[in-house]
Coordinates of C-alpha atoms and ligand atoms in Angstrom, one line a residue:
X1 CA 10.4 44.2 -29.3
X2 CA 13.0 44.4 -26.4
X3 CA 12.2 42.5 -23.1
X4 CA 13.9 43.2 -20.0
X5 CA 14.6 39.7 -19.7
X6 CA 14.5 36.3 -22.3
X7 CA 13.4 34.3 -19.5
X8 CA 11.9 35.2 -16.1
X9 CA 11.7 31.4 -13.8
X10 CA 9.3 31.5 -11.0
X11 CA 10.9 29.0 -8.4
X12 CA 13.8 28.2 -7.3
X13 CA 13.7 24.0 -6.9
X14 CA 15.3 21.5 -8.9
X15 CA 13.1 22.3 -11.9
X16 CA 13.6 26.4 -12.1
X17 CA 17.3 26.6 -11.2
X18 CA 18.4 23.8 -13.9
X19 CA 16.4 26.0 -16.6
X20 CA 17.9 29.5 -15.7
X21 CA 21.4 27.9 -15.2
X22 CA 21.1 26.4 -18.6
X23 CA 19.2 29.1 -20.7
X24 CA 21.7 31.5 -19.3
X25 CA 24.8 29.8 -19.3
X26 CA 25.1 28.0 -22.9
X27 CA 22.0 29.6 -24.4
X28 CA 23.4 32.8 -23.6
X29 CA 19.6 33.8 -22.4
X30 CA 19.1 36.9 -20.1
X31 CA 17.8 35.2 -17.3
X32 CA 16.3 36.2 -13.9
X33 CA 14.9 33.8 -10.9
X34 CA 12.5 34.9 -8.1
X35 CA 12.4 32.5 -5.3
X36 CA 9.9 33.5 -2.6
X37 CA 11.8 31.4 0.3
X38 CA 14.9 29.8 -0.2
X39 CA 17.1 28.8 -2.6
X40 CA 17.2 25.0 -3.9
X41 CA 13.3 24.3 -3.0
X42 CA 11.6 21.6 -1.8
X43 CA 14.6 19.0 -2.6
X44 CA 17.3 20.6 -0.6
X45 CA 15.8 22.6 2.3
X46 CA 12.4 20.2 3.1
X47 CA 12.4 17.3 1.2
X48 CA 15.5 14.6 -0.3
X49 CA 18.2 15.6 1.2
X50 CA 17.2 16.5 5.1
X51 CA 15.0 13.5 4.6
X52 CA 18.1 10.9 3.4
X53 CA 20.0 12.8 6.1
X54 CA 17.5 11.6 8.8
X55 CA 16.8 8.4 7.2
X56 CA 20.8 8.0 7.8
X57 CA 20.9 9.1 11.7
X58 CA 17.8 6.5 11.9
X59 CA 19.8 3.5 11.2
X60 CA 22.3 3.6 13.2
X61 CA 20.6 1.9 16.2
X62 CA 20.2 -1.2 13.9
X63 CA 23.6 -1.0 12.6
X64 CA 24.8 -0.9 16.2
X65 CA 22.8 -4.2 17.0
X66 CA 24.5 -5.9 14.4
X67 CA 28.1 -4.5 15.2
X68 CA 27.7 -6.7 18.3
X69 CA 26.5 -9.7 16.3
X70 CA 30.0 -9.3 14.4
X71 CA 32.0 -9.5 17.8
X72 CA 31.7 -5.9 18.5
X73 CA 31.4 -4.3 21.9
X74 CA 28.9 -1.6 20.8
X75 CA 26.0 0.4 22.9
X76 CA 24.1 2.4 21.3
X77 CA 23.6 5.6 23.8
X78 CA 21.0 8.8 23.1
X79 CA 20.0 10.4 20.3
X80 CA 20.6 14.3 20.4
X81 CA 18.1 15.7 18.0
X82 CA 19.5 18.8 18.8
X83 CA 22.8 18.0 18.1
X84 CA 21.6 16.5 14.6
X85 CA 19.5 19.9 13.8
X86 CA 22.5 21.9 13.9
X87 CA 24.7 20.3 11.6
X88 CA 21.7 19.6 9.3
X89 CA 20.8 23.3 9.4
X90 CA 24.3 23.9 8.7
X91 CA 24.3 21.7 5.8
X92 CA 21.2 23.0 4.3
X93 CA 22.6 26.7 4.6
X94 CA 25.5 25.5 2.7
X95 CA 23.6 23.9 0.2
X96 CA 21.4 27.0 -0.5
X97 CA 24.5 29.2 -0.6
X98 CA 25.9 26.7 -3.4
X99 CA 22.7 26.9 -5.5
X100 CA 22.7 30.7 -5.0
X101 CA 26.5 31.0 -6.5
X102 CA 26.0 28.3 -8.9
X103 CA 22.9 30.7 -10.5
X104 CA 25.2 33.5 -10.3
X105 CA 28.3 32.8 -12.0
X106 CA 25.9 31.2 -14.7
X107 CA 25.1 35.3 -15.3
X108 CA 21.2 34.7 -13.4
X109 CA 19.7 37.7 -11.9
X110 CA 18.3 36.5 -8.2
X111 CA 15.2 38.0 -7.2
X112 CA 14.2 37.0 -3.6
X113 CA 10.6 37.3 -3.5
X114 CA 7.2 35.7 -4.6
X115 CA 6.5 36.5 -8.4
X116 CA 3.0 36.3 -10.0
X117 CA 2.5 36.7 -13.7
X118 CA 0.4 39.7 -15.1
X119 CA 0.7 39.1 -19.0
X120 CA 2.2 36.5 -21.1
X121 CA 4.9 38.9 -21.3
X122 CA 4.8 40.4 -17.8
X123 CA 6.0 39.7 -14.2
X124 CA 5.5 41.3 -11.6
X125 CA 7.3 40.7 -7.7
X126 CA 5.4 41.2 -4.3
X127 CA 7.4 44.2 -4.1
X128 CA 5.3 45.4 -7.4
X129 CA 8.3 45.4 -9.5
X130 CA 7.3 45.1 -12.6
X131 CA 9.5 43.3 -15.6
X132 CA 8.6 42.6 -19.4
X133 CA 9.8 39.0 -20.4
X134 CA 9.7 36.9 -23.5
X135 CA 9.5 33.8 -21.6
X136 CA 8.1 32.9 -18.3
X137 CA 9.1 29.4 -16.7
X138 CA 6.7 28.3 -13.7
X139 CA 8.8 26.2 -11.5
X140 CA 6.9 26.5 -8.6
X141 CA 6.8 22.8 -7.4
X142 CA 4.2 21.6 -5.2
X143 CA 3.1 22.0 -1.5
X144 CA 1.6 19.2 1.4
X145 CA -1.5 19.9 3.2
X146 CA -4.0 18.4 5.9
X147 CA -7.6 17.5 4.7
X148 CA -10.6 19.4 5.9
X149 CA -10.5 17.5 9.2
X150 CA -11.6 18.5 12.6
X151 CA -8.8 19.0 14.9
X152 CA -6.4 19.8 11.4
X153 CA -4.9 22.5 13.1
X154 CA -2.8 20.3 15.7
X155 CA -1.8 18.2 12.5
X156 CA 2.3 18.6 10.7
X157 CA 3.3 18.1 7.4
X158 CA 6.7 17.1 5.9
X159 CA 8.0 20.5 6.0
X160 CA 7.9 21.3 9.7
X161 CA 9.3 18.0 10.2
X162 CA 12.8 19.4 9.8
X163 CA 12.3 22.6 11.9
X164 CA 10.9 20.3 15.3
X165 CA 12.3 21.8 18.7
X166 CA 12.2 17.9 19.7
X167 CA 11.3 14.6 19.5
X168 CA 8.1 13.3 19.9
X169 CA 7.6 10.4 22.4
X170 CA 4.8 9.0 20.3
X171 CA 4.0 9.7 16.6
X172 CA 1.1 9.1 14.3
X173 CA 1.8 9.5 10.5
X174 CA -1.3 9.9 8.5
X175 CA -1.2 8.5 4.8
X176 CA 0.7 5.5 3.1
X177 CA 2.7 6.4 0.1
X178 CA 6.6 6.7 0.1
X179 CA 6.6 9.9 2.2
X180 CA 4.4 8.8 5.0
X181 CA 6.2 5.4 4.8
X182 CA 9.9 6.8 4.9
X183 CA 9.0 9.2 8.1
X184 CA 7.2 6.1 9.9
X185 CA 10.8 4.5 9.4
X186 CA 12.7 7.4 10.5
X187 CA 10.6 8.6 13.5
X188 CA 11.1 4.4 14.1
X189 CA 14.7 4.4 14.3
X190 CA 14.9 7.5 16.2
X191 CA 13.7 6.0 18.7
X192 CA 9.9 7.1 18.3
X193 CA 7.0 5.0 18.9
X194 CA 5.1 4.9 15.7
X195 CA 2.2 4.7 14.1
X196 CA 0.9 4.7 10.8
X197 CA -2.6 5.3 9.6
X198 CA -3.9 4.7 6.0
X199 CA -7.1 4.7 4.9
X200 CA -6.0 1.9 1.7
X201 CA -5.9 -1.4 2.2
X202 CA -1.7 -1.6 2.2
X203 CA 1.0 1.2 1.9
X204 CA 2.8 2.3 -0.9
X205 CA 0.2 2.1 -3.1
X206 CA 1.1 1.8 -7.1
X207 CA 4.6 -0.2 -6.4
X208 CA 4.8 -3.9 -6.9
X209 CA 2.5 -6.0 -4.8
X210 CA 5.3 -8.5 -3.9
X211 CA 7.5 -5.5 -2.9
X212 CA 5.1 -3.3 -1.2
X213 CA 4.4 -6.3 0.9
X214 CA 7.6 -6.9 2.1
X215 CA 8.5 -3.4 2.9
X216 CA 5.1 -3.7 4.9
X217 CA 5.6 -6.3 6.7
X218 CA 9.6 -5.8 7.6
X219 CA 8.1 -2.7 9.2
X220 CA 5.3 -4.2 11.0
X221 CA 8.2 -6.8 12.2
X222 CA 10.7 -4.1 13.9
X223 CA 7.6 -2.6 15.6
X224 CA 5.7 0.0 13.3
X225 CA 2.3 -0.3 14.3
X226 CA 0.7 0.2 10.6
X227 CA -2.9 0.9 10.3
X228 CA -5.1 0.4 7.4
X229 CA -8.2 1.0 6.1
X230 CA -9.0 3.7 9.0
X231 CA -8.4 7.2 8.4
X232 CA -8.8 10.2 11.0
X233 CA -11.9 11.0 12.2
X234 CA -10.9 14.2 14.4
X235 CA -8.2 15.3 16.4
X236 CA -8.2 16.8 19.5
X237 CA -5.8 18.4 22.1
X238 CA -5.7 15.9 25.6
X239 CA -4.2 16.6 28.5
X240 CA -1.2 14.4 27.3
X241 CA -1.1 14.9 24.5
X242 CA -3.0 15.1 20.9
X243 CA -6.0 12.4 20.8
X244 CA -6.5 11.0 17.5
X245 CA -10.2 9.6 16.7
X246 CA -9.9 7.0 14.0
X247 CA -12.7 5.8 11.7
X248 CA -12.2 2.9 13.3
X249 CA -13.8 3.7 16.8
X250 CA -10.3 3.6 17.9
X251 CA -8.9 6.9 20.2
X252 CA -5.1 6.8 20.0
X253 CA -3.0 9.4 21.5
X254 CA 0.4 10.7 20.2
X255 CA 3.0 13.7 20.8
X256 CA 2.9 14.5 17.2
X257 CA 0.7 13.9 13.7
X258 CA 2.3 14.1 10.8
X259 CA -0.4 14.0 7.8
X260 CA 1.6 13.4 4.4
X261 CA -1.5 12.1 2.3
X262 CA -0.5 13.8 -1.1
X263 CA 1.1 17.1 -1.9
X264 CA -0.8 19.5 -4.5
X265 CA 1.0 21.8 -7.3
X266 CA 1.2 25.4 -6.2
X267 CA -0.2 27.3 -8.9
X268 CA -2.9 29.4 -7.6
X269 CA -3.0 32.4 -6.9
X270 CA -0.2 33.1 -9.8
X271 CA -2.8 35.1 -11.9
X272 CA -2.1 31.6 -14.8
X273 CA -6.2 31.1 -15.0
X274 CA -7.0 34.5 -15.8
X275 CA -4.4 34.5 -18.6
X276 CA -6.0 31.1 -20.5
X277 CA -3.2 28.7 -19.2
X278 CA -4.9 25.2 -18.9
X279 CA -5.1 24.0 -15.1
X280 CA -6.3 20.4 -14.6
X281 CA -8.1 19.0 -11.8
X282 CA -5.4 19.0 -8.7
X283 CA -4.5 22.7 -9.9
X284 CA -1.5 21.3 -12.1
X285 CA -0.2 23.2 -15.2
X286 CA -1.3 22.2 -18.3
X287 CA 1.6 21.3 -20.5
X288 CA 2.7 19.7 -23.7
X289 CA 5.4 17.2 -24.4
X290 CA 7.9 20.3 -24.7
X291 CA 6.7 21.4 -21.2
X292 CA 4.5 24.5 -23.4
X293 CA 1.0 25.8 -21.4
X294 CA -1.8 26.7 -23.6
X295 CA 0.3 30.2 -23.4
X296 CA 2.9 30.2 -26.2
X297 CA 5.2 32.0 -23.8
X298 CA 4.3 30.0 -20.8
X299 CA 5.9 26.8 -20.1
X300 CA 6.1 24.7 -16.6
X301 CA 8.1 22.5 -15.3
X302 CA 8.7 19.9 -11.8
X303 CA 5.6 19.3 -9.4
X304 CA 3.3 22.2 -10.5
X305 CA 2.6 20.0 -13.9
X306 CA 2.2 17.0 -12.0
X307 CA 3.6 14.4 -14.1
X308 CA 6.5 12.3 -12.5
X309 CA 7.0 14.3 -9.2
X310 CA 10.4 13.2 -8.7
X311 CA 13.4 15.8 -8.2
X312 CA 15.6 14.5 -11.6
X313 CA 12.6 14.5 -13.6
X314 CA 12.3 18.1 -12.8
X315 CA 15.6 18.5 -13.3
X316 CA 15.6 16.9 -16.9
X317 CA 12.1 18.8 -17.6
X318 CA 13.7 22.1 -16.9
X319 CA 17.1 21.1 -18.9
X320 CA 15.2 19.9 -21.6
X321 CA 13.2 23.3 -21.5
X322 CA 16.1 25.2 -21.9
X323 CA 17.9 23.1 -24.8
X324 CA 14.6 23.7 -26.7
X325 CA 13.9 27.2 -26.2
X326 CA 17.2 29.1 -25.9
X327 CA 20.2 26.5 -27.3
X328 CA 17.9 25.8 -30.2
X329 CA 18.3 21.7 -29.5
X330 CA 14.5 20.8 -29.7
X331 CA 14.5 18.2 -26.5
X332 CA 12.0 16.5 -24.8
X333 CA 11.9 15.1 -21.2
X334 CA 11.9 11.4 -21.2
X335 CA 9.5 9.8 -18.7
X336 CA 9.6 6.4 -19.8
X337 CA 11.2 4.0 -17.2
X338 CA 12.4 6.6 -14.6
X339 CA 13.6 4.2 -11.5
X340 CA 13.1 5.6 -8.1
X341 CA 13.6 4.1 -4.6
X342 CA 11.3 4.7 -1.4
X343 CA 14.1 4.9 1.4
X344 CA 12.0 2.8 4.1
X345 CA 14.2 0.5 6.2
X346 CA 14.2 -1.8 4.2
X347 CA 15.0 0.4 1.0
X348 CA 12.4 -0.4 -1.7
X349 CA 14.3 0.6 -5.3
X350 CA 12.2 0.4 -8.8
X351 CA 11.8 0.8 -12.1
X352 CA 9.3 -0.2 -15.3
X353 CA 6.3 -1.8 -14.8
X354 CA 5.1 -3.6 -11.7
X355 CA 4.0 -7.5 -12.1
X356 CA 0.4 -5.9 -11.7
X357 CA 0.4 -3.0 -14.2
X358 CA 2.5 -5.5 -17.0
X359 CA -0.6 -8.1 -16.1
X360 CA -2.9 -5.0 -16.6
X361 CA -1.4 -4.6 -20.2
X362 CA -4.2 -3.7 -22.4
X363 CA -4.8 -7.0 -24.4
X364 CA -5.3 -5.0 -27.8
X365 CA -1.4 -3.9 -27.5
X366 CA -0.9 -7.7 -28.0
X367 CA 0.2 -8.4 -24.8
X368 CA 1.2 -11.9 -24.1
X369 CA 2.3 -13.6 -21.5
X370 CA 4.5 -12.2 -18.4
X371 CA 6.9 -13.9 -16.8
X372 CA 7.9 -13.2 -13.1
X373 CA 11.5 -14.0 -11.6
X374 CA 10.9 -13.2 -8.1
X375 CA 14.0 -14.6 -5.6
X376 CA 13.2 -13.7 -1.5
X377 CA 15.7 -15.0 0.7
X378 CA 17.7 -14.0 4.0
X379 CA 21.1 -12.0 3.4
X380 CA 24.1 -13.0 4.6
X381 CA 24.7 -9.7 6.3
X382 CA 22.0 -9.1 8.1
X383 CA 21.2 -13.2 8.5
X384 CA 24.4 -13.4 10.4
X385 CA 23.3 -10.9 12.6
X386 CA 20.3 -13.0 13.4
X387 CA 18.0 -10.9 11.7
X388 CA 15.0 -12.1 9.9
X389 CA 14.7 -9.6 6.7
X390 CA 14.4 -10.8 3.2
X391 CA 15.2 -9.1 0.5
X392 CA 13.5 -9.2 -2.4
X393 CA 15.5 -9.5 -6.5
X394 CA 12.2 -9.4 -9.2
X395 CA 12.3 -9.1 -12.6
X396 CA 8.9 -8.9 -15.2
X397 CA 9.7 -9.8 -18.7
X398 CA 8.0 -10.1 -21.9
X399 CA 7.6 -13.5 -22.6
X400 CA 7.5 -13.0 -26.2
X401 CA 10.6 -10.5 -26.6
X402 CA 11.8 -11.4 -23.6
X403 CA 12.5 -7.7 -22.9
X404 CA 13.2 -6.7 -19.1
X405 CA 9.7 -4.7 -18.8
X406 CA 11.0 -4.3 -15.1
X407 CA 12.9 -4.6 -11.9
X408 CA 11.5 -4.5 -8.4
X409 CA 14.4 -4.3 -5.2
X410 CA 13.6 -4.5 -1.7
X411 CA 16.7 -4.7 0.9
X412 CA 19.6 -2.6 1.8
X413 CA 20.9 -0.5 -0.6
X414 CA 17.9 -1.0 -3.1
X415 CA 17.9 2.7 -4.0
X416 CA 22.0 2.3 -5.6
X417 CA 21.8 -1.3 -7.1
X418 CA 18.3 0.3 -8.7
X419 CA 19.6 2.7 -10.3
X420 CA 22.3 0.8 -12.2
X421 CA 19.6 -2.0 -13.2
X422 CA 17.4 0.9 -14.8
X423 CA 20.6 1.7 -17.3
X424 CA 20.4 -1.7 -18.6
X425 CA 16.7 -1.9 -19.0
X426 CA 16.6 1.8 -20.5
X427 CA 19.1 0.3 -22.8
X428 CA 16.2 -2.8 -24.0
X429 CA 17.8 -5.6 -22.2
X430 CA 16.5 -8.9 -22.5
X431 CA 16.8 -11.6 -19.9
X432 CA 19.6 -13.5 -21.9
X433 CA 21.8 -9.7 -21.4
X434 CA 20.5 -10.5 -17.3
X435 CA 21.8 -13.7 -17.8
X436 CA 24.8 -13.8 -19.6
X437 CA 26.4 -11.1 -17.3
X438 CA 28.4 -12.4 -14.5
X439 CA 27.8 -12.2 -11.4
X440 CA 29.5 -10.5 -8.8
X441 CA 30.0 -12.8 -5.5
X442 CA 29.1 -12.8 -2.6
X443 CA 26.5 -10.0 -3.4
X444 CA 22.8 -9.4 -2.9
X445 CA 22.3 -8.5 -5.7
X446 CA 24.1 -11.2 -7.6
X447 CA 20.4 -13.2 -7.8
X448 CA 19.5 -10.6 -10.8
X449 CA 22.2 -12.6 -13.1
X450 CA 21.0 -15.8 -11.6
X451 CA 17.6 -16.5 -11.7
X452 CA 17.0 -19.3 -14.2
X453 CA 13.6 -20.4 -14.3
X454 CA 10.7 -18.2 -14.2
X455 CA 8.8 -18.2 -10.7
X456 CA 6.0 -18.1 -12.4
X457 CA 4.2 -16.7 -15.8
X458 CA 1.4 -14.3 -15.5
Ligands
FAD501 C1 9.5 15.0 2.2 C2 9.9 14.8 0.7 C3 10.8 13.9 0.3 C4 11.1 13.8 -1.1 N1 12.0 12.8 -1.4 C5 12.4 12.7 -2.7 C6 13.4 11.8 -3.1 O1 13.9 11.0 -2.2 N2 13.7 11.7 -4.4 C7 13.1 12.5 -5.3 O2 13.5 12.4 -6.5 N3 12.2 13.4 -5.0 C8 11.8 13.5 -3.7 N4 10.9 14.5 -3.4 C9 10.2 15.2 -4.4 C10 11.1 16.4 -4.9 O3 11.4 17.2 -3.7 C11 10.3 17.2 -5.9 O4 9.9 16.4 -6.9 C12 11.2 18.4 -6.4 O5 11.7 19.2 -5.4 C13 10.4 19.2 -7.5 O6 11.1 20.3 -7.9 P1 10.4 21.5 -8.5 O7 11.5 22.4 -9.1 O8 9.3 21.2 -9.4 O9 9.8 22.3 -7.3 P2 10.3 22.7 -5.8 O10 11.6 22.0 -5.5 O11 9.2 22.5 -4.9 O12 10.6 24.2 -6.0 C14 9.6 25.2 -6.2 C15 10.1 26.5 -5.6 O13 9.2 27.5 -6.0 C16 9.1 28.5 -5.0 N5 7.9 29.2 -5.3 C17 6.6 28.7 -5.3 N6 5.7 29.7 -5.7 C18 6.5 30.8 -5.9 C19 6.2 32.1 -6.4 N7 5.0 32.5 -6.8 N8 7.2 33.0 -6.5 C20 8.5 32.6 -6.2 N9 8.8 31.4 -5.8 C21 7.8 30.5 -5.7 C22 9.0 27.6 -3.7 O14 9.4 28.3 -2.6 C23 10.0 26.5 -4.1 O15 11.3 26.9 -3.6 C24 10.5 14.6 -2.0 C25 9.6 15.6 -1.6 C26 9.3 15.7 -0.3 C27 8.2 16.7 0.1

């Protein structure tokens, strides 16, 4: 039977373009991609990259403070959001044209439209375009949204953070993990007065205690007012501005709420259900290890399965995709000890487990005892600028094996010297390899190759 296309991708993020690039390219698939806004997804036009932009503009004012502390004679004037909005906008135009050619000259046929699918062998575009496929790829990532909560309506996400005609004045940002906790820091720096509301008992839920705490409280120091254990009650349009009822009794009001309290995968409404492919609980994509629904045809890959919703693991997901299904190299995606960093101010950069989860090690795997090599201290950087942050250099290791089980960074820079430390622990290294490595001086980081002793053993 003759298809009118090997593989049809549905989503045009890190996940779908890697796959159609790949399959087309050196599998030599047919390939056609239907994006329904624009090109590069989440990661490029509304997530990563405008957010590490921002997180950029927002630290100037701090670097600026130092300058003088190192015998410069710096003022730090206004911020021009507008000014930064145009030559972000400009950048994110030129990264969607780059992902658009790139797809091209790898032989992809672009569709620029939703796409649902009708059969296992069928697609069909908004415009009711029809096309039979051997293989679909959904690649449609995941969305934010604001709970059923009175007053929703006045409430923001992450994605119209981007597109704001201006600054608020005054900000609440709903929620606690790494997105809420990077916009509390960047609406911070900007010169926004912050706060954060989180119905948990401390942000960042899921990362190292130790780490988390820092991070926490190194934001609560340079005046983020952080909020736990009360969520929103209702929301309300004042005269001022928007009036936010917490749980708490409490009535705070802001120019701007920003709720970013968990995204969900976007496969409704995609006709998958009807068809037999598996959807779990949030609405994810049932897959297998090869990134296979319960559809033989169907595969998905990136935030609509819900595994590690990071941007390279979509990236490897879809790659691996295409090396199994079209360059006959059976791959699949690795999600063992993928190291990530939560760009806060201070940076928080990890990978493996957490001192709690290696404590949490189920007993019957043999686990024995932890140890902890924890070093805090004051920087010389930012000490001599008579600042107060710590940073924070933690290893967990296997007593027994003494395998690096893993790394925990909080300070400047966290999210680089992270991902070099996860090479070394991918690779199996031991505390001796840790220790018998060099250091470089004077660095932060430096304390990785020198801690000794344990701090203590778990
Ligand atoms: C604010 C924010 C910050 C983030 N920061 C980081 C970070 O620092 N590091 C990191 O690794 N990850 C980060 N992420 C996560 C990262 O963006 C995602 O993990 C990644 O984009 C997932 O890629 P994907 O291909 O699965 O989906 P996406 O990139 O979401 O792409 C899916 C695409 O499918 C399209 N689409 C959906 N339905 C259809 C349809 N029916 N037809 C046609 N097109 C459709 C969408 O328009 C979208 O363009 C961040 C996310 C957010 C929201």
């Amino acid at each position: 039977m003759t298809f009118d296309y090997d593989l049809f991708v549905i989503g045009g993020g890190s996940g779908g373009v890697r796959a159609a690039r790949i399959a087309s390219a050196e599998g030599g698939a047919k390939v056609a991609l239907a994006e329904e806004s624009r090109m590069g997804g989440t990661c490029v036009i509304r997530g990563c990259v405008p957010k590490k932009l921002m997180v950029f503009a927002s630290e100037y004012p701090e670097e600026v403070q130092d300058a003088r502390a190192y015998g410069w004679d710096a003022t730090l004037g206004a911020f021009d959001w507008g000014r930064f909005r145009g030559t972000l906008d400009k950048e994110l135009d030129r990264l969607e044209a780059a992902y658009r050619s790139t797809l091209l000259n790898a032989g992809v046929t672009i569709y620029d439209a939703r796409a649902v699918v009708v059969d296992p062998h069928r697609v069909r575009l908004a415009s009711g375009e029809e096309f039979s496929v051997k293989h679909i790829l959904i690649a449609t990532g995941g969305r934010p949204f604001v709970p059923e909560v009175p007053g929703g309506e006045l409430a923001v996400t992450s994605n119209e953070m981007f597109l704001l005609d201006a600054l608020p004045k005054r900000a609440l940002v709903v929620g606690g993990g790494y997105i809420a906790s990077e916009f509390a820091c960047i609406l911070h720096g900007l010169g926004v007065q912050v706060t954060m509301m989180y119905r948990g008992a401390s942000i960042l839920r899921g990362f190292d205690d130790e780490a988390r705490g820092m991070v926490s409280t190194a934001m609560i120091a340079r005046g983020i007012d952080i909020q736990c254990g009360v969520d929103v009650a209702r929301l309300e349009q004042g005269a001022d501005g928007i009036v936010a009822h917490g749980t708490d009794g409490h009535a705070r009001e802001v120019d701007l709420v920003m709720y970013a309290t968990g995204r969900l995968p976007n496969s409704g409404g995609m006709g998958l259900e009807s068809l037999g492919v598996g959807i779990g609980a949030r609405g994810q994509v049932l897959v297998d290890e090869w990134s296979q629904t319960s559809v033989p045809s169907i595969y998905a890959v990136g935030d609509v399965t819900d595994r590690i919703n990071l941007t390279p693991v979509a990236i490897r997901e879809g790659h691996a995709f295409a090396d199994t299904v079209f360059r006959g190299v059976p791959t699949k995606a690795d999600h063992a000890l993928v190291a990530s960093a939560v760009f806060t101010q201070p940076e928080l950069g990890t990978v493996g487990l957490s001192e709690e989860a290696a404590k949490g090690l189920d007993p019957s795997e043999d686990r024995g005892p932890i140890e902890i090599f924890s070093a805090s201290f004051r920087p010389m950087k930012s000490l001599f600028a008579g600042r107060q942050d710590r940073v924070l250099m933690k290893l967990v290791v296997d007593q027994a094996s003494q395998r690096v089980l893993g790394c925990h960074i909080v300070g400047a820079g966290a999210g680089e010297m992270i991902q070099l430390a996860a090479i070394a622990i991918k690779m199996g290294a031991t505390k001796a390899d840790f220790d018998r490595t060099v250091a470089v001086h004077p660095t932060v980081s430096e304390e990785l190759v020198t801690m000794r002793k344990p701090t203590r053993v778990v």
